[in-house]
C-alpha positions in Angstrom: -4.8 -123.5 -129.9 -7.4 -124.5 -132.5 -6.5 -127.2 -134.9 -7.5 -126.9 -138.6 -10.7 -128.9 -139.0 -9.8 -130.0 -142.4 -6.9 -132.0 -140.9 -9.6 -134.4 -139.7 -10.9 -134.7 -143.2 -7.7 -135.7 -144.9 -9.4 -137.7 -147.5 -11.9 -135.1 -148.4 -15.6 -135.7 -148.8 -16.6 -136.8 -152.3 -19.6 -134.3 -152.4 -17.2 -131.3 -152.2 -16.2 -131.8 -155.9 -19.6 -131.5 -157.5 -20.4 -128.7 -155.0 -17.4 -126.8 -156.4 -18.4 -127.3 -160.0 -22.0 -126.3 -159.3 -20.9 -123.2 -157.4 -18.8 -122.2 -160.4 -21.7 -122.5 -162.8 -23.9 -120.6 -160.3 -21.4 -117.8 -160.2 -21.5 -117.6 -164.0 -25.3 -117.4 -164.0 -25.2 -114.7 -161.3 -23.6 -112.2 -163.8 -26.6 -112.2 -166.1 -29.4 -114.6 -165.5 -30.1 -116.3 -168.9 -33.9 -116.0 -168.4 -34.2 -112.3 -168.2 -30.7 -111.0 -168.4 -30.5 -109.4 -164.9 -27.6 -109.9 -162.6 -28.3 -111.7 -159.3 -26.0 -110.4 -156.5 -27.4 -112.9 -153.9 -26.6 -115.9 -156.2 -23.0 -114.7 -156.5 -22.6 -114.4 -152.8 -24.1 -117.8 -152.2 -22.0 -119.5 -154.9 -18.7 -118.1 -153.6 -19.7 -118.9 -150.0 -20.3 -122.5 -151.0 -16.9 -122.6 -152.7 -15.1 -121.2 -149.7 -16.9 -123.7 -147.5 -15.6 -126.5 -149.8 -12.0 -125.3 -149.7 -12.1 -124.8 -145.9 -13.1 -128.5 -145.6 -10.3 -129.5 -148.0 -7.5 -131.4 -146.3 -4.5 -129.8 -148.0 -3.5 -126.6 -149.7 -2.8 -128.5 -152.8 -6.3 -130.0 -152.9 -7.8 -126.6 -152.2 -5.9 -125.1 -155.1 -7.1 -127.8 -157.4 -10.7 -127.2 -156.2 -10.2 -123.5 -157.0 -9.0 -124.3 -160.4 -12.1 -126.4 -161.1 -14.4 -123.7 -159.7 -12.8 -120.9 -161.7 -12.7 -123.0 -164.9 -16.4 -123.8 -164.5 -17.3 -120.2 -163.7 -15.3 -118.7 -166.6 -16.5 -121.3 -169.1 -20.0 -120.6 -168.0 -19.3 -116.9 -168.4 -17.8 -116.6 -171.8 -18.8 -119.8 -173.5 -20.1 -117.6 -176.3 -16.5 -117.2 -177.6 -17.2 -120.6 -179.2 -19.8 -118.8 -181.5 -17.2 -116.3 -182.7 -14.5 -118.8 -183.4 -16.6 -121.7 -184.8 -19.8 -120.2 -186.3 -18.2 -117.0 -187.7 -14.5 -117.6 -187.5 -14.7 -121.0 -189.2 -12.6 -122.8 -186.6 -13.4 -126.5 -186.3 -15.8 -127.2 -183.4 -13.4 -129.4 -181.3 -10.7 -126.7 -181.6 -13.1 -123.9 -180.7 -14.2 -125.9 -177.6 -10.6 -126.6 -176.7 -9.8 -122.9 -177.1 -12.6 -121.8 -174.7 -11.7 -124.5 -172.2 -8.0 -123.6 -172.5 -8.6 -119.9 -171.9 -10.8 -120.6 -168.9 -8.3 -123.1 -167.5 -5.4 -120.7 -167.9 -7.2 -117.8 -166.2 -8.4 -120.2 -163.5 -4.7 -120.7 -162.6 -4.7 -117.2 -160.9 -7.4 -118.4 -158.5 -5.8 -121.7 -157.9 -2.6 -120.0 -156.9 -4.2 -117.6 -154.4 -6.4 -120.2 -152.9 -3.4 -122.5 -152.4 -1.7 -119.7 -150.6 -4.9 -118.9 -148.6 -5.2 -122.5 -147.5 -1.5 -122.8 -146.6 -1.5 -119.6 -144.5 -5.0 -119.9 -143.1 -5.2 -117.7 -139.9 -6.8 -119.2 -136.8 -8.8 -116.0 -136.4 -11.7 -116.4 -138.8 -12.3 -112.7 -139.3 -8.6 -112.4 -140.4 -9.2 -115.4 -142.6 -12.1 -113.7 -144.3 -10.1 -110.6 -145.0 -7.2 -112.7 -146.3 -9.4 -114.5 -148.7 -10.9 -111.2 -150.0 -7.5 -109.7 -150.5 -6.2 -112.7 -152.4 -9.3 -112.9 -154.5 -8.8 -109.2 -155.3 -5.2 -109.9 -156.4 -6.4 -112.7 -158.7 -9.1 -110.5 -160.2 -6.6 -107.7 -160.8 -4.1 -110.1 -162.4 -6.8 -111.5 -164.7 -7.9 -108.0 -165.6 -4.4 -106.6 -166.4 -1.8 -109.3 -167.3 -1.4 -110.5 -170.8 -3.5 -107.5 -172.1 -6.2 -108.4 -169.6 -9.5 -110.2 -169.9 -11.6 -109.3 -166.9 -14.9 -110.2 -168.4 -17.1 -111.7 -165.6 -15.5 -110.2 -162.6 -17.8 -110.8 -159.7 -18.4 -107.1 -159.0 -20.7 -107.0 -162.1 -23.2 -109.2 -160.3 -23.7 -106.4 -157.9 -24.7 -103.6 -160.3 -28.2 -103.7 -158.7 -27.3 -105.1 -155.3 -26.6 -103.6 -151.9 -22.9 -103.1 -152.8 -23.7 -101.0 -155.9 -23.2 -97.8 -153.9 -19.5 -98.7 -153.5 -18.8 -98.3 -157.2 -18.3 -94.5 -157.0 -15.6 -95.1 -154.3 -13.7 -98.3 -155.2 -15.0 -99.5 -158.6 -15.8 -103.0 -159.7 -12.7 -104.6 -158.2 -13.3 -103.0 -154.8 -16.9 -104.3 -155.0 -15.5 -107.7 -155.7 -13.3 -107.5 -152.6 -16.4 -106.7 -150.5 -18.4 -109.5 -152.0 -15.5 -112.0 -151.4 -15.2 -110.9 -147.8 -19.0 -111.3 -147.2 -19.0 -114.8 -148.9 -16.0 -115.9 -146.9 -17.5 -114.6 -143.7 -20.7 -116.7 -144.3 -18.6 -119.8 -145.0 -16.4 -119.2 -141.9 -19.5 -118.9 -139.6 -20.2 -122.5 -140.5 -16.8 -123.8 -139.5 -16.6 -126.0 -136.4 -13.8 -124.0 -134.6 -15.3 -120.6 -135.2 -18.0 -120.7 -132.5 -16.3 -118.0 -130.4 -15.8 -115.8 -133.4 -19.1 -116.1 -135.2 -20.4 -112.9 -133.6 -17.5 -110.8 -134.9 -17.5 -112.4 -138.3 -21.3 -111.8 -138.6 -21.0 -108.2 -137.4 -18.2 -107.4 -139.9 -20.2 -108.9 -142.8 -23.3 -107.0 -141.8 -21.5 -103.7 -141.4 -20.0 -104.1 -144.9 -23.5 -104.7 -146.4 -25.0 -101.8 -144.5 -22.1 -99.6 -145.6 -22.9 -100.5 -149.2 -26.6 -99.9 -148.7 -26.0 -96.6 -147.1 -23.6 -95.5 -149.9 -26.1 -96.7 -152.5 -28.9 -94.8 -150.8 -26.7 -91.7 -150.7 -26.2 -92.0 -154.4 -29.9 -92.4 -155.1 -30.7 -89.3 -153.0 -27.9 -87.2 -154.3 -29.3 -84.5 -156.4 -27.2 -83.2 -159.3 -26.9 -79.5 -159.0 -28.9 -77.8 -161.8 -25.8 -76.1 -163.1 -24.2 -79.6 -163.6 -27.1 -81.2 -165.3 -27.5 -80.6 -169.0 -30.6 -80.0 -171.0 -31.9 -83.2 -172.7 -30.1 -84.0 -175.9 -32.1 -86.0 -178.4 -30.5 -89.2 -179.7 -30.9 -91.6 -182.7 -29.0 -94.8 -181.9 -28.8 -97.2 -184.8 -28.9 -101.0 -184.6 -28.4 -102.4 -188.1 -28.7 -106.1 -187.4 -26.3 -106.9 -190.2 -25.6 -110.7 -190.1 -22.1 -111.2 -188.8 -21.4 -114.0 -191.4 -22.3 -111.5 -194.2 -21.0 -108.2 -192.7 -17.8 -108.1 -194.6 -18.9 -109.9 -197.8 -19.0 -107.6 -200.9 -22.0 -109.3 -202.4 -24.3 -109.2 -199.4 -23.4 -107.6 -196.0 -21.4 -104.6 -197.3 -24.1 -103.3 -199.7 -26.7 -104.1 -197.0 -24.8 -102.0 -194.4 -24.1 -99.1 -196.8 -27.7 -98.9 -197.9 -29.4 -99.2 -194.5 -27.0 -97.0 -192.5 -26.8 -94.5 -195.4 -30.5 -94.2 -195.5 -31.0 -93.8 -191.8 -28.1 -91.2 -191.6 -29.9 -89.1 -194.2 -33.2 -89.3 -192.4 -32.2 -88.8 -188.8 -33.5 -85.7 -187.1 -31.9 -86.1 -183.6 -29.3 -83.8 -182.2 -26.8 -86.6 -181.9 -26.8 -89.6 -184.2 -24.7 -92.7 -183.4 -24.0 -95.7 -185.6 -22.1 -98.6 -184.1 -18.7 -100.1 -184.4 -17.8 -100.7 -188.1 -21.3 -99.6 -189.2 -19.5 -98.6 -192.3 -17.5 -101.8 -193.0 -15.0 -100.4 -195.5 -12.1 -98.0 -195.5 -13.0 -94.5 -196.8 -11.0 -95.1 -199.9 -12.9 -98.3 -200.6 -16.3 -96.7 -200.4 -18.3 -95.8 -203.5 -17.3 -92.4 -204.9 -19.0 -89.6 -202.9 -20.8 -92.0 -200.4 -19.2 -90.6 -197.2 -19.6 -87.0 -198.3 -23.3 -87.6 -199.2 -24.2 -89.2 -195.8 -22.3 -86.7 -193.7 -23.1 -83.5 -195.6 -26.1 -82.5 -193.4 -23.9 -82.9 -190.2 -21.1 -80.6 -191.2 -22.9 -77.7 -192.9 -22.6 -74.4 -190.9 -25.5 -73.6 -188.7 -26.7 -77.1 -188.6 -28.3 -78.7 -185.5 -27.1 -82.3 -185.8 -23.9 -84.2 -185.1 -22.8 -87.7 -185.9 -20.6 -90.4 -184.4 -20.1 -93.5 -186.7 -17.9 -96.5 -186.5 -15.5 -97.0 -189.4 -12.1 -98.7 -190.0 -9.3 -96.2 -191.0 -5.7 -96.3 -192.2 -3.7 -97.9 -195.0 -1.3 -100.8 -195.6 1.8 -98.7 -195.0 0.9 -97.0 -191.7 -1.5 -99.7 -190.4 -5.2 -99.7 -189.7 -7.3 -98.6 -186.7 -10.8 -99.5 -185.4 -12.1 -96.0 -185.2 -15.0 -93.5 -184.7 -15.5 -90.6 -187.0 -17.3 -87.6 -185.6 -19.0 -84.8 -187.6 -20.5 -81.6 -186.3 -21.5 -78.2 -188.0 -18.5 -76.2 -189.2 -15.9 -78.9 -188.7 -13.1 -78.7 -191.3 -12.1 -82.4 -190.7 -13.8 -85.2 -188.8 -13.2 -85.8 -185.2 -11.4 -89.2 -184.8 -11.2 -91.6 -181.9 -9.0 -94.8 -182.3 -9.7 -97.8 -180.2 -7.0 -98.4 -177.6 -7.7 -101.7 -176.0 -7.8 -104.3 -178.7 -9.2 -107.8 -178.6 -6.5 -110.5 -178.8 -6.9 -112.7 -181.9 -9.8 -110.5 -183.1 -8.1 -107.2 -183.5 -4.4 -107.9 -182.9 -2.3 -111.0 -183.1 -0.3 -111.9 -180.0 3.3 -112.9 -180.6 3.7 -116.6 -181.7 -0.1 -117.0 -182.4 -0.4 -116.0 -186.0 -0.8 -119.7 -186.8 -4.0 -119.7 -184.7 -5.5 -116.6 -186.3 -4.8 -117.9 -189.7 -7.1 -120.9 -189.0 -10.0 -118.4 -188.6 -11.7 -116.1 -191.0 -11.7 -112.8 -189.1 -11.5 -109.8 -191.4 -9.6 -106.6 -190.3 -7.9 -108.6 -187.5 -4.7 -106.7 -186.9 -5.1 -103.1 -185.9 -2.9 -100.4 -184.4 -3.7 -99.0 -181.0 -5.0 -95.5 -180.2 -3.6 -93.8 -177.1 -5.3 -93.6 -173.7 -7.1 -90.4 -172.7 -8.0 -89.2 -176.2 -10.0 -85.9 -176.5 -13.7 -85.9 -176.2 -16.1 -85.0 -179.0 -17.5 -81.5 -178.2 -21.1 -80.8 -179.2 -23.7 -78.4 -177.8 -21.8 -78.0 -174.6 -21.4 -81.7 -174.0 -18.0 -83.5 -173.8 -18.8 -86.9 -175.4 -16.3 -89.7 -174.8 -16.5 -92.6 -177.3 -15.3 -96.1 -176.5 -15.4 -99.1 -178.7 -16.8 -102.5 -177.9 -15.2 -104.1 -174.8 -13.1 -101.0 -174.0 -15.8 -100.1 -171.5 -14.6 -103.2 -169.5 -11.5 -101.2 -168.5 -12.6 -98.5 -166.1 -9.0 -97.7 -165.2 -8.4 -96.7 -168.8 -11.6 -94.7 -169.2 -10.6 -92.9 -166.0 -7.7 -91.1 -167.8 -10.3 -88.8 -169.3 -11.3 -87.6 -165.8 -8.0 -86.3 -164.5 -8.9 -82.8 -165.6 -12.3 -82.3 -164.0 -13.0 -79.3 -166.2 -12.6 -81.4 -169.3 -14.0 -84.6 -168.0 -16.7 -86.2 -170.2 -20.3 -85.3 -169.5 -21.4 -88.6 -171.0 -19.9 -91.6 -172.6 -20.8 -93.4 -175.8 -20.1 -97.1 -176.5 -20.1 -98.3 -180.1 -20.1 -102.1 -180.3 -20.7 -105.1 -182.4 -21.6 -108.1 -180.3 -22.9 -109.8 -183.4 -19.8 -112.0 -183.2 -21.4 -113.8 -180.2 -24.9 -114.4 -181.6 -28.0 -113.9 -179.6 -26.3 -115.0 -176.4 -26.0 -113.8 -172.8 -23.0 -111.8 -173.8 -25.4 -109.0 -174.8 -26.8 -108.7 -171.3 -23.4 -109.2 -169.7 -22.0 -106.3 -171.7 -25.0 -104.1 -170.7 -24.2 -104.7 -167.0 -20.6 -103.8 -167.7 -21.7 -100.4 -169.2 -24.1 -99.9 -166.3 -21.2 -100.3 -163.8 -19.1 -97.8 -165.6 -21.9 -95.4 -165.3 -22.0 -96.0 -161.6 -18.3 -95.7 -161.2 -18.1 -92.3 -162.9 -21.6 -91.1 -162.4 -21.9 -90.2 -166.0 -24.5 -91.5 -168.5 -23.4 -94.2 -171.0 -25.1 -94.3 -174.4 -24.8 -97.5 -176.4 -25.2 -98.1 -180.2 -24.7 -101.7 -181.3 -25.1 -103.9 -184.3 -27.4 -106.5 -182.5 -27.9 -105.2 -178.9 -28.0 -104.0 -176.3 -28.6 -100.5 -177.9 -29.6 -98.5 -174.8 -29.3 -95.3 -172.8 -28.0 -95.6 -169.2 -28.3 -92.7 -166.8 -25.6 -91.5 -164.3 -27.2 -93.8 -161.6 -26.7 -96.9 -163.8 -30.3 -97.3 -164.7 -31.4 -98.2 -168.2 -33.8 -95.5 -169.3 -34.3 -96.5 -173.0 -33.5 -99.8 -174.8 -34.1 -101.3 -178.2 -35.0 -105.0 -178.5 -32.1 -107.3 -179.2 -31.7 -108.7 -182.7 -34.0 -106.2 -184.2 -33.1 -103.7 -186.9 -34.1 -100.2 -185.9 -33.3 -96.8 -184.5 -33.7 -96.0 -180.9 -35.1 -92.5 -180.4 -34.1 -91.4 -176.9 -32.7 -88.6 -174.8 -29.7 -88.2 -172.5 -28.8 -85.6 -169.9 -25.1 -85.0 -169.5 -23.5 -84.5 -166.1 -20.6 -82.1 -165.4 -19.1 -80.9 -162.2 -17.1 -82.8 -159.5 -15.9 -86.3 -160.4 -16.4 -89.3 -158.2 -13.7 -90.5 -155.8 -13.1 -93.5 -158.0 -12.6 -91.3 -161.1 -10.2 -89.1 -159.2 -7.9 -91.8 -158.0 -8.1 -94.3 -160.9 -7.4 -91.6 -163.4 -4.2 -90.6 -161.6 -2.9 -93.9 -160.2 -4.7 -96.6 -162.2 -5.4 -99.8 -160.2 -2.2 -99.5 -158.1 -4.0 -98.5 -154.9 -6.1 -101.8 -155.1 -2.9 -103.8 -155.8 -1.3 -102.2 -152.8 -4.3 -103.0 -150.6 -4.4 -106.6 -151.7 -0.7 -107.2 -151.3 -0.5 -105.5 -147.8 -3.4 -107.5 -146.4 -2.2 -110.7 -148.0 1.3 -110.4 -146.7 0.4 -109.2 -143.2 -2.3 -111.7 -142.6 -0.5 -114.5 -144.5 2.6 -114.1 -142.3 0.4 -113.9 -139.2 -1.4 -117.1 -140.2 1.8 -118.9 -141.0 3.2 -118.0 -137.6 0.2 -119.4 -135.8 -0.8 -122.4 -137.9 -0.6 -125.8 -136.2 -1.9 -129.2 -137.2 -2.3 -128.5 -140.9 -1.7 -131.4 -143.3 0.3 -130.1 -146.2 
């Protein structure tokens, strides 16, 4: 029976440690290449394969777990380093504390990956094909835990690197986490093929990896060739998507940012001629009762008059001290007696709600409107000209399982989605391109267009195939004139199951594979140094 090759490498090679760190940084870069913003699926596969090779050579489960923690911490720091900008530059938190906060968050989330890799290394099956499946299942569980526990922070899940890759066609079936499972399996298969004791299994490992890639390519090709029935494709709707470029450090100041926002957005709302006008998250930075007398009525009058041809979605905070506040969207359409209202459900910790026992931390930062009430999941769409328009605010489009609640009733499912964001908190950083990739993947999962109106970028239109058809330059004040064609009819398999069951089917898949192959591996392991 084969002996674990790492048992002969009990001390571990020194070069494995820098390899692990470099692989983590490379995986971060694969999500949105800083010099162009595009995701690089091949770099993600290569980075994760290098990491698996390193842990396979590690002498002990404990050493492998520590390597995983370093890899994940480097990857996650490299992914959301821009949180430093929001905390230090705009939040006023001292630089050392802001750095420590980013490192601490990455290190905490990296613990999920350390735990599953420790388990993988401890229960490593002799059969390398089984080992690749076990690694993919455990990686899936770590990604799900990061995405859902403690309110969830799944930013940077590896599936987002594949929005343009050969696995993109899997999105309509298994979503971003299922794509991550496939990517982890392929990466592990590549690493296993290099192992010294896998010579008799390389053929089957290679075949399995190739079949998964070909399956993804075939699915992607099917999606590209799939023609939307004419009765399910709407006529083009004209859009005016506003990008105010209001400086984040002035946005909520009464002497500068507030009058700037009210003046610029007010003027553009009065001038717009498109059928649907969208202004981003908190474009109007004051509560309605705080606005100058008659302001809201003046800028929305043209959208509510009977017989009109225009509708408006605009970000605005709502509520009062007694009942609490919400980060919301107001919608106006001809003949409406009162505005349509959407309240953000998935709030940002520390930025939009204060976790228990952490008020001391938020009080160290200057973040206005930082404690909101939650809206409920599955809120009604905004109906306009035969379209069912589903708003979401900022990083809510990161949670496809929550957006899926709107697709349970296919007859009332959205024909397109609208994301209203303010990424100004993170400066002119890679966060803009990362967020665009996230929206593109939601469009692939649900095969519905995603329209984006943001403060600083990326203001864009994404069609139902995940392709960007219109985009305004980042960090530029302006209005994007564009068109969108809504899609109705049957929902994707992903939309069907995630709307009904959430992510539980993927949890079940990961747990079943991890338990079955883990037990099998434990029964057959010999010669492993613990």
